[in-house]
PDB file of C-alpha atoms in Angstrom:
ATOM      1  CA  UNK A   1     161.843  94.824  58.811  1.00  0.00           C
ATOM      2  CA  UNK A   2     160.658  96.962  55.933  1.00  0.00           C
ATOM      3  CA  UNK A   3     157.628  95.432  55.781  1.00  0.00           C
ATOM      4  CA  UNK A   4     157.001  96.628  59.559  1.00  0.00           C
ATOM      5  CA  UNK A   5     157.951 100.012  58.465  1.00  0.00           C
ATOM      6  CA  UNK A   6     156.011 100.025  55.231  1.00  0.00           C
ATOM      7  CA  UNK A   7     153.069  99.019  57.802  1.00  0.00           C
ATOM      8  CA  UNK A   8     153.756 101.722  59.835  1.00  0.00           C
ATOM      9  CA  UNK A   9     154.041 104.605  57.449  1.00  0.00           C
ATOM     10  CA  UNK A  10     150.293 103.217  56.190  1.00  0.00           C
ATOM     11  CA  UNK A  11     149.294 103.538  59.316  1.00  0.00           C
ATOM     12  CA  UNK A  12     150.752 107.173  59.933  1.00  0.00           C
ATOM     13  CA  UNK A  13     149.010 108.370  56.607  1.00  0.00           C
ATOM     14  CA  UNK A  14     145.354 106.559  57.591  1.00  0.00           C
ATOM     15  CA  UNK A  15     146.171 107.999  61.111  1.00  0.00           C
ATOM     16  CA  UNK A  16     146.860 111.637  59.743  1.00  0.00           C
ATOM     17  CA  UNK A  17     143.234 110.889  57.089  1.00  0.00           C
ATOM     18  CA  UNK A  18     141.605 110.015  60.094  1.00  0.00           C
ATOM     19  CA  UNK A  19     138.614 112.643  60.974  1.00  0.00           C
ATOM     20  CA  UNK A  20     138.529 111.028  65.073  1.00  0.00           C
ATOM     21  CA  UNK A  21     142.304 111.822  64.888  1.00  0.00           C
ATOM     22  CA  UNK A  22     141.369 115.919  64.463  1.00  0.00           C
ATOM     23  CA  UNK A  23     138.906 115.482  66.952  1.00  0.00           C
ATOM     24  CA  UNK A  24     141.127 114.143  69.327  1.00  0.00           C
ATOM     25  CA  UNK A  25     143.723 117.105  68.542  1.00  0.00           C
ATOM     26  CA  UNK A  26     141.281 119.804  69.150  1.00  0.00           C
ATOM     27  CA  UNK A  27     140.041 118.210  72.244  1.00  0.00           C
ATOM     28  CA  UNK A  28     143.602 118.010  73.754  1.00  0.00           C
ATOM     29  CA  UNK A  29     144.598 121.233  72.771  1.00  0.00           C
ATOM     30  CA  UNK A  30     141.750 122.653  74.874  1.00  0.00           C
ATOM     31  CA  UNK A  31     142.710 120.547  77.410  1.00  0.00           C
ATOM     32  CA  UNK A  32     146.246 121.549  77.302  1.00  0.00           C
ATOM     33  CA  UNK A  33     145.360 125.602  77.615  1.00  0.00           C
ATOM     34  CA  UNK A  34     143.021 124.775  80.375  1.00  0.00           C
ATOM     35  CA  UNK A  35     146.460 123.362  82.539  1.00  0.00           C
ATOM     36  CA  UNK A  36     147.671 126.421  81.183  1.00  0.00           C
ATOM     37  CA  UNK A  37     144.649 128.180  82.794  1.00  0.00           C
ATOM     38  CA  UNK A  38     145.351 126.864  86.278  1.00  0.00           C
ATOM     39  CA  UNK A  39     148.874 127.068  86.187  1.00  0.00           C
ATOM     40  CA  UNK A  40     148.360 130.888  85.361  1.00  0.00           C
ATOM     41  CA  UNK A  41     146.542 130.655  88.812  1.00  0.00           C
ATOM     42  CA  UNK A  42     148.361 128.397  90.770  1.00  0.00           C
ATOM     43  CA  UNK A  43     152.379 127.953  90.354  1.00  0.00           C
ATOM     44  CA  UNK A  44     151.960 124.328  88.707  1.00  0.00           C
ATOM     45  CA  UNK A  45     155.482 123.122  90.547  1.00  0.00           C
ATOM     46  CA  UNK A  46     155.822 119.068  92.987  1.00  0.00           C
ATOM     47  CA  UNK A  47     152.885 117.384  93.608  1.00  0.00           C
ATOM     48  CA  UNK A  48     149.789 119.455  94.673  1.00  0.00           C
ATOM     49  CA  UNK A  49     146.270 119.313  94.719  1.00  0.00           C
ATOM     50  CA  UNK A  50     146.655 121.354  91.439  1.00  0.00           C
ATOM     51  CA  UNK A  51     149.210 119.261  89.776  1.00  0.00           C
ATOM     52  CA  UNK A  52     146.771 116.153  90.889  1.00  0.00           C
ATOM     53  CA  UNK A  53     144.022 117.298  89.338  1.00  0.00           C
ATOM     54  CA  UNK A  54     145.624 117.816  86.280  1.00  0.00           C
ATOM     55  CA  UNK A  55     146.902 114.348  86.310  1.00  0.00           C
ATOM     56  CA  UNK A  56     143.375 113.041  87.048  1.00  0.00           C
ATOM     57  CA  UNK A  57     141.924 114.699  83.838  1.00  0.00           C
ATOM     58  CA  UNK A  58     145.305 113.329  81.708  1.00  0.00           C
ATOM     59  CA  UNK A  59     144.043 110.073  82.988  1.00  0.00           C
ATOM     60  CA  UNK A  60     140.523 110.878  81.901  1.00  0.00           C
ATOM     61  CA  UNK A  61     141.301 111.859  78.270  1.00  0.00           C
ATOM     62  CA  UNK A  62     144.343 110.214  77.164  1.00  0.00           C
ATOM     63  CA  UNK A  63     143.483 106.323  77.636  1.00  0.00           C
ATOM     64  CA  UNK A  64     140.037 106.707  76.328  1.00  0.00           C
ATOM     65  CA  UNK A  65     140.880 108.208  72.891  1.00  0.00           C
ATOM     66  CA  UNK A  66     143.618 105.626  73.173  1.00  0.00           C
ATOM     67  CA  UNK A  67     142.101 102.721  73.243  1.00  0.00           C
ATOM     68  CA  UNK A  68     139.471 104.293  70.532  1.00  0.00           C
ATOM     69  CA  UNK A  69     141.970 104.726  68.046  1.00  0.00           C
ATOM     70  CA  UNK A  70     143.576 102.045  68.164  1.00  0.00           C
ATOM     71  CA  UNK A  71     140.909  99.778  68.765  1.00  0.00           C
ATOM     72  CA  UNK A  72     139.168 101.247  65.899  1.00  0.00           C
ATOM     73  CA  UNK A  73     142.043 100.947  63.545  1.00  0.00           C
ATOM     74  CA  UNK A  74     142.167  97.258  63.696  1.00  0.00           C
ATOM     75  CA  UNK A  75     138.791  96.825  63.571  1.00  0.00           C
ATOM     76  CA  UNK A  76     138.546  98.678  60.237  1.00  0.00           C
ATOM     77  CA  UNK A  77     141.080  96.466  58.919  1.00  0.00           C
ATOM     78  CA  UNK A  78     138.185  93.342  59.201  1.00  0.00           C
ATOM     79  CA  UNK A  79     135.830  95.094  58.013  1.00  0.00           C
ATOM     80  CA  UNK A  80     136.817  96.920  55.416  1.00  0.00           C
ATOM     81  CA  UNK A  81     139.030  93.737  54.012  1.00  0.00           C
ATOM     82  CA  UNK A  82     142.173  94.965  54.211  1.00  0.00           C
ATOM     83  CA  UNK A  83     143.474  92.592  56.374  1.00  0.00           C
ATOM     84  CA  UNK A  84     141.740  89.719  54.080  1.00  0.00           C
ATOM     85  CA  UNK A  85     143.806  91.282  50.883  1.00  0.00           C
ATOM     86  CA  UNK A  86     147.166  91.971  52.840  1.00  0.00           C
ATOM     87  CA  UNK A  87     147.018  88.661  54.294  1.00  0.00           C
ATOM     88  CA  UNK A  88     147.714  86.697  50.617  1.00  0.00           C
ATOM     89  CA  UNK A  89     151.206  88.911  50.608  1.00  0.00           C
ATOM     90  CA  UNK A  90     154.541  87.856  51.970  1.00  0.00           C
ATOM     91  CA  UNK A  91     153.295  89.795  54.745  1.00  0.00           C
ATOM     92  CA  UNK A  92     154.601  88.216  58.577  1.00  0.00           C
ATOM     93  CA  UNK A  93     151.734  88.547  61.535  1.00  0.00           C
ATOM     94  CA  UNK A  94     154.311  90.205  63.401  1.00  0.00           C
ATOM     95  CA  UNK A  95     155.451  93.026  61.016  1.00  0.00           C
ATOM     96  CA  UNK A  96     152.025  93.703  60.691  1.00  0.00           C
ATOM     97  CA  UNK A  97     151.044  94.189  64.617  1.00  0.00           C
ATOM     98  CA  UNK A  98     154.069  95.689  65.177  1.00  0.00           C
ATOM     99  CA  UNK A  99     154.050  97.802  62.197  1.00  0.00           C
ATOM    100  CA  UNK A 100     150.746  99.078  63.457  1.00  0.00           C
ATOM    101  CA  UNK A 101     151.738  99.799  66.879  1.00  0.00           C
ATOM    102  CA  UNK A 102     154.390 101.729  66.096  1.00  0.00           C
ATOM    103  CA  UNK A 103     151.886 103.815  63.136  1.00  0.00           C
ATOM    104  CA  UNK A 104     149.566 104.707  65.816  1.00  0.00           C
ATOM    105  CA  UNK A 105     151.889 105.440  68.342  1.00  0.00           C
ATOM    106  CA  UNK A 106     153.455 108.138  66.176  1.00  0.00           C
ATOM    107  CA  UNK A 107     150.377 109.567  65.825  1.00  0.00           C
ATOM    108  CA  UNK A 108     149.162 109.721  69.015  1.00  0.00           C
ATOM    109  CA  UNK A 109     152.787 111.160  70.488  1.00  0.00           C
ATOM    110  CA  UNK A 110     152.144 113.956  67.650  1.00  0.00           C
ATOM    111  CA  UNK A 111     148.776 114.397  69.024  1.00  0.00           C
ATOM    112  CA  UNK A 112     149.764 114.782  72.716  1.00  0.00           C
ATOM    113  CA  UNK A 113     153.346 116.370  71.806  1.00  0.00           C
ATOM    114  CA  UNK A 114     151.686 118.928  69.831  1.00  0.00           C
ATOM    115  CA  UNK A 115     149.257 120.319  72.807  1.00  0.00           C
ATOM    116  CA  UNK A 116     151.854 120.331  75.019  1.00  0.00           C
ATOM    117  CA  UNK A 117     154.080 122.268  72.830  1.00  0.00           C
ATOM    118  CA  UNK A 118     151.122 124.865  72.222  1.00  0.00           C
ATOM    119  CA  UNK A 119     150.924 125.006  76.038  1.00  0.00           C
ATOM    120  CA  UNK A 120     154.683 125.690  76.525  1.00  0.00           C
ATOM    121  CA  UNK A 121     154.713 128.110  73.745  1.00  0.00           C
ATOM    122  CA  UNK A 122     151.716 130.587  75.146  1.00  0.00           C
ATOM    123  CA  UNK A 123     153.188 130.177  78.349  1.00  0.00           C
ATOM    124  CA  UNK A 124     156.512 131.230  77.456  1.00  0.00           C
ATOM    125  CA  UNK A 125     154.506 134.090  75.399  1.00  0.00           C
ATOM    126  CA  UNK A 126     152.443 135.457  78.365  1.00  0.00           C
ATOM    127  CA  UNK A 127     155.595 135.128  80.745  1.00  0.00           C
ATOM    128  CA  UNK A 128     154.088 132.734  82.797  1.00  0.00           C
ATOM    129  CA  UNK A 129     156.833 129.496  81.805  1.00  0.00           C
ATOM    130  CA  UNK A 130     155.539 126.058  83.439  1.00  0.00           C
ATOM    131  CA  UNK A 131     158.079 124.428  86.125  1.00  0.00           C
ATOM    132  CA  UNK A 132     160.637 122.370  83.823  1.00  0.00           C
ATOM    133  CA  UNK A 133     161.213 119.173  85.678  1.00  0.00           C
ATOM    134  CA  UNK A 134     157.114 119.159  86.116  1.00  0.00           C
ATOM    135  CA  UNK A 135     156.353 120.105  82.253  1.00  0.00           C
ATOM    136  CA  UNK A 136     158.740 117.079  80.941  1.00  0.00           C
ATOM    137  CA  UNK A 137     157.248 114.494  84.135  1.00  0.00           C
ATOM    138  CA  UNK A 138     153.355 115.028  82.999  1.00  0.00           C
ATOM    139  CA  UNK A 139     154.865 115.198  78.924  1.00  0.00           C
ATOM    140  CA  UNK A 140     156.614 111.548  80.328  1.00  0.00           C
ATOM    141  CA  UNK A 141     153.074 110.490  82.052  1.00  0.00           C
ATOM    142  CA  UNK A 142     151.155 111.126  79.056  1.00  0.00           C
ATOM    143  CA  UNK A 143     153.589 109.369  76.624  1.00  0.00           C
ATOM    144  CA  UNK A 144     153.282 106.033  79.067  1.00  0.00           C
ATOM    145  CA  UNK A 145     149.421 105.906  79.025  1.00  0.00           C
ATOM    146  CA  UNK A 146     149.222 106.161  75.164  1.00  0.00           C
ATOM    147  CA  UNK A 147     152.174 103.480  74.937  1.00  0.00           C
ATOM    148  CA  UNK A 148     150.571 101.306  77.371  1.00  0.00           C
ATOM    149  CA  UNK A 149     147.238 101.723  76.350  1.00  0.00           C
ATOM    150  CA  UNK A 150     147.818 101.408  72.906  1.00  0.00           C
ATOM    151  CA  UNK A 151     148.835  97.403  73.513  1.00  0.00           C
ATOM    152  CA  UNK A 152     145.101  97.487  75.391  1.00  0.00           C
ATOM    153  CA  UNK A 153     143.381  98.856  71.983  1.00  0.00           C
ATOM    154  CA  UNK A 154     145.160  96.734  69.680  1.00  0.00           C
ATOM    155  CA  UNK A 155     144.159  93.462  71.965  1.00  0.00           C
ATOM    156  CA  UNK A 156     140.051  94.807  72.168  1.00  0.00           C
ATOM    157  CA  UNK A 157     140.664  95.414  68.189  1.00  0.00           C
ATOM    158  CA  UNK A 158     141.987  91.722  67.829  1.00  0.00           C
ATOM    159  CA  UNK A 159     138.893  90.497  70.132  1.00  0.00           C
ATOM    160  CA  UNK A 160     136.152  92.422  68.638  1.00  0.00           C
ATOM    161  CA  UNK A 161     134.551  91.894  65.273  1.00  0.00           C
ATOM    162  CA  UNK A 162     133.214  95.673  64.469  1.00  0.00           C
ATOM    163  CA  UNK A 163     134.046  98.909  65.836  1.00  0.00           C
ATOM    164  CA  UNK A 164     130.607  99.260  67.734  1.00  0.00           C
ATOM    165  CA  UNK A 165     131.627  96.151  69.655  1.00  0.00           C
ATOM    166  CA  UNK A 166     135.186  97.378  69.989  1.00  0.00           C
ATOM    167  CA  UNK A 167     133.599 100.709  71.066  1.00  0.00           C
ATOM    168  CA  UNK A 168     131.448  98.968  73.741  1.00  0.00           C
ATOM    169  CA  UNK A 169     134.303  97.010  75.328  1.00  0.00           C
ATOM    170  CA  UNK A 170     137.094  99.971  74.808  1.00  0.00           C
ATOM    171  CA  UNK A 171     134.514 101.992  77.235  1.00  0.00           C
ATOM    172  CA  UNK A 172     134.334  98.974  79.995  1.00  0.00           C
ATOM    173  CA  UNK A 173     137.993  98.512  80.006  1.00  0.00           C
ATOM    174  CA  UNK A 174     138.491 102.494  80.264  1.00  0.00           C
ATOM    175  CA  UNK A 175     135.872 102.558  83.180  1.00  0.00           C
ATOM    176  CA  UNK A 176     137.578 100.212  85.158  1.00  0.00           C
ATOM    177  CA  UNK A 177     140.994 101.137  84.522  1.00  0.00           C
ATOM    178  CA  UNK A 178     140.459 104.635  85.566  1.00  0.00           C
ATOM    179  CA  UNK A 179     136.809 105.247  86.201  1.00  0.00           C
ATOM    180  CA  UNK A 180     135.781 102.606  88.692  1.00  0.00           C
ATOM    181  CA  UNK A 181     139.854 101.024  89.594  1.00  0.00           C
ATOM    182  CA  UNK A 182     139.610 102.845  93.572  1.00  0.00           C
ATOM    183  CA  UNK A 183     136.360 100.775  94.269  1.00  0.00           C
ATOM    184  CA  UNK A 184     137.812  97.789  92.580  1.00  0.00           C
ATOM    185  CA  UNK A 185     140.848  98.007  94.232  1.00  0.00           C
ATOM    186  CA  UNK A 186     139.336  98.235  98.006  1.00  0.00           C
ATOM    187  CA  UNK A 187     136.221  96.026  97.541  1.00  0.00           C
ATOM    188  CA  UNK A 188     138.651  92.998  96.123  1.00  0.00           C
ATOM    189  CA  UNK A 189     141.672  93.939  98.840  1.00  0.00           C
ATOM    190  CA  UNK A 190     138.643  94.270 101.903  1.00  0.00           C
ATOM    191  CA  UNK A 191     137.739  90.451 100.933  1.00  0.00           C
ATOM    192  CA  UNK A 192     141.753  88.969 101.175  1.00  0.00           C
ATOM    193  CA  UNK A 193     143.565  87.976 104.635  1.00  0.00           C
ATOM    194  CA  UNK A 194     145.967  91.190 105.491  1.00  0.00           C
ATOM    195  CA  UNK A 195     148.965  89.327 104.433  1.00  0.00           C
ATOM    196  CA  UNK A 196     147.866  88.673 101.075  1.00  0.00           C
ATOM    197  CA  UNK A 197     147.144  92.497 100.537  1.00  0.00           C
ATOM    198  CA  UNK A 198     150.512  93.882  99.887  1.00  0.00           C
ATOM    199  CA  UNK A 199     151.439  91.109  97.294  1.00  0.00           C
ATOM    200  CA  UNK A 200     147.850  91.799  95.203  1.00  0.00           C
ATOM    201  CA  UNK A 201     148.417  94.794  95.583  1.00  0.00           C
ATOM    202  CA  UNK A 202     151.762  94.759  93.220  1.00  0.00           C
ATOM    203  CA  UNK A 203     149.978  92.616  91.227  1.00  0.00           C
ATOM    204  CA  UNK A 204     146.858  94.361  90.923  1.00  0.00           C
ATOM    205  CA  UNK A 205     149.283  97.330  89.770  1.00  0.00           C
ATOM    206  CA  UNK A 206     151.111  96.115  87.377  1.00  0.00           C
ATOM    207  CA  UNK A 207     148.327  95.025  85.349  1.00  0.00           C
ATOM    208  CA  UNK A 208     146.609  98.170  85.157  1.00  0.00           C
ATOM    209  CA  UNK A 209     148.745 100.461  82.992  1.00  0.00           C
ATOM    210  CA  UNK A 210     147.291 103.758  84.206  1.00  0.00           C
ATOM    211  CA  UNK A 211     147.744 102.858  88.077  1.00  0.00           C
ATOM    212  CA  UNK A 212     151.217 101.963  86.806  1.00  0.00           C
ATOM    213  CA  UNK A 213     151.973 104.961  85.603  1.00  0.00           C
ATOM    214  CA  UNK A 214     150.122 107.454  87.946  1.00  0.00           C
ATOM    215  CA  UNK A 215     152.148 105.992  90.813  1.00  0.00           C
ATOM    216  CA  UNK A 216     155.389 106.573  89.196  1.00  0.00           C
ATOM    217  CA  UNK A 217     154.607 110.342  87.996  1.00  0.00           C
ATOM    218  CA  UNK A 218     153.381 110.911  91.949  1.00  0.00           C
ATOM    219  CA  UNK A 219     155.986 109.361  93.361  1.00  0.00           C
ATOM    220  CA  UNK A 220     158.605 111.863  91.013  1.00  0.00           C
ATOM    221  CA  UNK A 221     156.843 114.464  91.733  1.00  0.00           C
ATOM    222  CA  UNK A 222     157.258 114.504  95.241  1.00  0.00           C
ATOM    223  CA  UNK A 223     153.613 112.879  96.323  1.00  0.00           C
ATOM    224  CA  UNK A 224     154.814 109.558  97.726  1.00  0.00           C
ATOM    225  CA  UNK A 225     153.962 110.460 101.505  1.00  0.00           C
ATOM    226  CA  UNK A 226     150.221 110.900 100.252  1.00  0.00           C
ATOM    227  CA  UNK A 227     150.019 106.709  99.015  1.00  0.00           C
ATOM    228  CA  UNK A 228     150.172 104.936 102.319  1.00  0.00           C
ATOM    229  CA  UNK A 229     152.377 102.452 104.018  1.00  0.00           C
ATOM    230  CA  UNK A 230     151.179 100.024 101.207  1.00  0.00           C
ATOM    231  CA  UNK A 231     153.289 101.550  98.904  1.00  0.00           C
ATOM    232  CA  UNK A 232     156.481 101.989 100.761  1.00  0.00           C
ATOM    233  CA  UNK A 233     158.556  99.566  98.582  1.00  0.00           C
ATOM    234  CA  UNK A 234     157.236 101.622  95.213  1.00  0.00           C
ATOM    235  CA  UNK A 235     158.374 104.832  96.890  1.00  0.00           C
ATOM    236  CA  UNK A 236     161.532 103.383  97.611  1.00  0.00           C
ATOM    237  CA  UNK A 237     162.543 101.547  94.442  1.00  0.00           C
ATOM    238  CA  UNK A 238     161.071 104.640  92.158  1.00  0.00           C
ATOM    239  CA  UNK A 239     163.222 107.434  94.209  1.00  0.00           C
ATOM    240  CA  UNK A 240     166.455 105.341  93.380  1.00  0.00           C
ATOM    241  CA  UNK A 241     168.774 106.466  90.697  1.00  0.00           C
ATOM    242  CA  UNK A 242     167.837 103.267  89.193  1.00  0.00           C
ATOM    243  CA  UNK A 243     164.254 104.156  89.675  1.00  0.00           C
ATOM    244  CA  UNK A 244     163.461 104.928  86.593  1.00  0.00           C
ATOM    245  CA  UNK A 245     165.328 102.410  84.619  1.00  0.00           C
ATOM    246  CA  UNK A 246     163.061 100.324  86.156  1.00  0.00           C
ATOM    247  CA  UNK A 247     159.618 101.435  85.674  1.00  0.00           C
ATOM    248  CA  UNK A 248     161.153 101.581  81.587  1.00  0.00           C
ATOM    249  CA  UNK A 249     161.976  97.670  81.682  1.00  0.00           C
ATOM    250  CA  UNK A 250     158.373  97.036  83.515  1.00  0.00           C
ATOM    251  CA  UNK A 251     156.402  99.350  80.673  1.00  0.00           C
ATOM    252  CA  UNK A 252     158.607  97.726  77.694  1.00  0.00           C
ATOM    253  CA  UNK A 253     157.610  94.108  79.518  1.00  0.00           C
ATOM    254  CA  UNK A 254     154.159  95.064  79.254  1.00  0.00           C
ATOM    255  CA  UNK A 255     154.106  96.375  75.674  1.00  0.00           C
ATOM    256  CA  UNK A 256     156.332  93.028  74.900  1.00  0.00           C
ATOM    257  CA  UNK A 257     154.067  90.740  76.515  1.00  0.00           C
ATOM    258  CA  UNK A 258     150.907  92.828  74.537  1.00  0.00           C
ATOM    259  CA  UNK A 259     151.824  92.765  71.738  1.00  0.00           C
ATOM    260  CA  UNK A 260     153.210  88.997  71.312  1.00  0.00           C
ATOM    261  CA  UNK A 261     149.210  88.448  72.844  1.00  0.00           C
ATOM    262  CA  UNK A 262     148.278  89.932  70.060  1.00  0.00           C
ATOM    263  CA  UNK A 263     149.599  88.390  67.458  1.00  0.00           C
ATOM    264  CA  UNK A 264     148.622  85.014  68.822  1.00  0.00           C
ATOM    265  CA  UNK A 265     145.143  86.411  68.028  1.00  0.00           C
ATOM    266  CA  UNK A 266     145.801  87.711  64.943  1.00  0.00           C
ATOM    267  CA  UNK A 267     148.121  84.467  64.066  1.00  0.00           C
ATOM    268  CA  UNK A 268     145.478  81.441  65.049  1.00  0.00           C
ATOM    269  CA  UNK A 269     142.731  83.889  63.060  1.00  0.00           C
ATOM    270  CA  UNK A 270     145.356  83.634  60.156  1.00  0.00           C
ATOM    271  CA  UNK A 271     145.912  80.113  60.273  1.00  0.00           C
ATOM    272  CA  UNK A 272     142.125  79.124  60.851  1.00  0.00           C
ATOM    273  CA  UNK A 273     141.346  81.888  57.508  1.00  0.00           C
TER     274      UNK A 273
END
């Protein structure tokens, strides 16, 4: 356990060092007054096609400059030899992957909590105060990509050997994740007998993290008549009281299963030196 955290805090302070970090702060700052921009126009309040565009450029932003960071900080760690010298401590493969997911995920939660608290500040400031229930359910939509993501990055940084080739592959899996997932999802669904569709269709779901969590958000904020008859089970199980309970054990499943992923990577790369 304290080596996990003593991982973790390293990784907070290289996180904090890290120029791409800034970058990624100013950038979603911007983005954040922007939303504040169109809810200043439109009353940002349920699902609309205001409140859906905003969740399509959240979608946009936040899994990329996930799966950069976090691909790029274990990346570093080959090729700067830092995983070479740490690797002759009492160190445990485990402590260490889990000691860096939780060091990245504190800085990318600062990241994203700190635009959105800019946002609800100027807006409380200029009198124009953003819908509670919708300010904490995009703040909650956020959070899940970067969690779920973040499993993504650390399993390209495990795969790749450099950060140009974990660049090159953290771009393919973000274009097909969000980019190119609708044309995917149809052309593969268009090919399979109409009783297979519903079942690939949960499937299909659950392992893409940001159709995961975009269905969920929707679906609380009122947009579930807008999915189809396809997804009349998620609209059901989500609106429970239990609902959300749920989609919690399915996201801390994923990061789970992630995570223990990578450190069979990370373990057989230990074990082979």
């Amino acid at each position: 356990m304290s080596d996990m955290i003593q991982i973790a805090r390293r990784e907070v302070k290289m996180g904090f060092r890290n120029p791409w970090a800034y970058s990624f702060l100013i950038l979603f700052c911007t983005f954040s007054l922007s939303l504040l921009l169109l809810n200043s126009q439109n009353l940002v309040e349920g699902y609309s096609g205001t409140t859906g565009s905003m969740l399509n450029l959240i979608l946009y932003l936040l899994p990329l400059m996930t799966l950069f960071l976090g691909s790029f900080s274990l990346t570093s760690e080959k090729e700067d030899g830092s995983w070479q010298l740490l690797s002759t401590y009492p160190i445990g493969t485990m402590s260490f992957i889990v000691g860096k997911y939780l060091g990245l995920s504190i800085v990318l939660i600062t990241i994203v909590a700190f635009g959105y608290g800019l946002m609800g500040v100027i807006s409380g400031v200029i009198g124009n105060p953003l819908d509670a229930v919708t300010y904490l359910l995009f703040l909650a939509f956020s959070c899940g990509l970067v969690l779920l993501f973040l499993t993504l990055a650390l399993f390209i940084g495990s795969l790749s050997r450099n950060r140009w080739q974990a660049l090159t592959i953290s771009v393919t899996v973000w274009f097909f994740a969000v980019i190119g997932w609708p044309t995917l999802l149809l052309s593969v669904l268009g090919l399979m007998p109409y009783l297979w569709v519903k079942p690939l269709l949960i499937i299909l779901t659950l392992i893409n993290p940001a159709e995961l969590v975009r269905l969920f958000v929707v679906i609380k904020l009122g947009g579930g008549s807008i999915l189809g008859p396809e997804y009349y089970r998620w609209v059901e199980w989500v609106q429970q009281p239990s609902g959300s309970w749920i989609f919690i054990g399915i996201c801390l499943f994923w990061i789970a299963f992630s995570v223990l992923a990578v450190y069979a990577i990370w373990e057989r790369g230990r074990s082979h030196g």
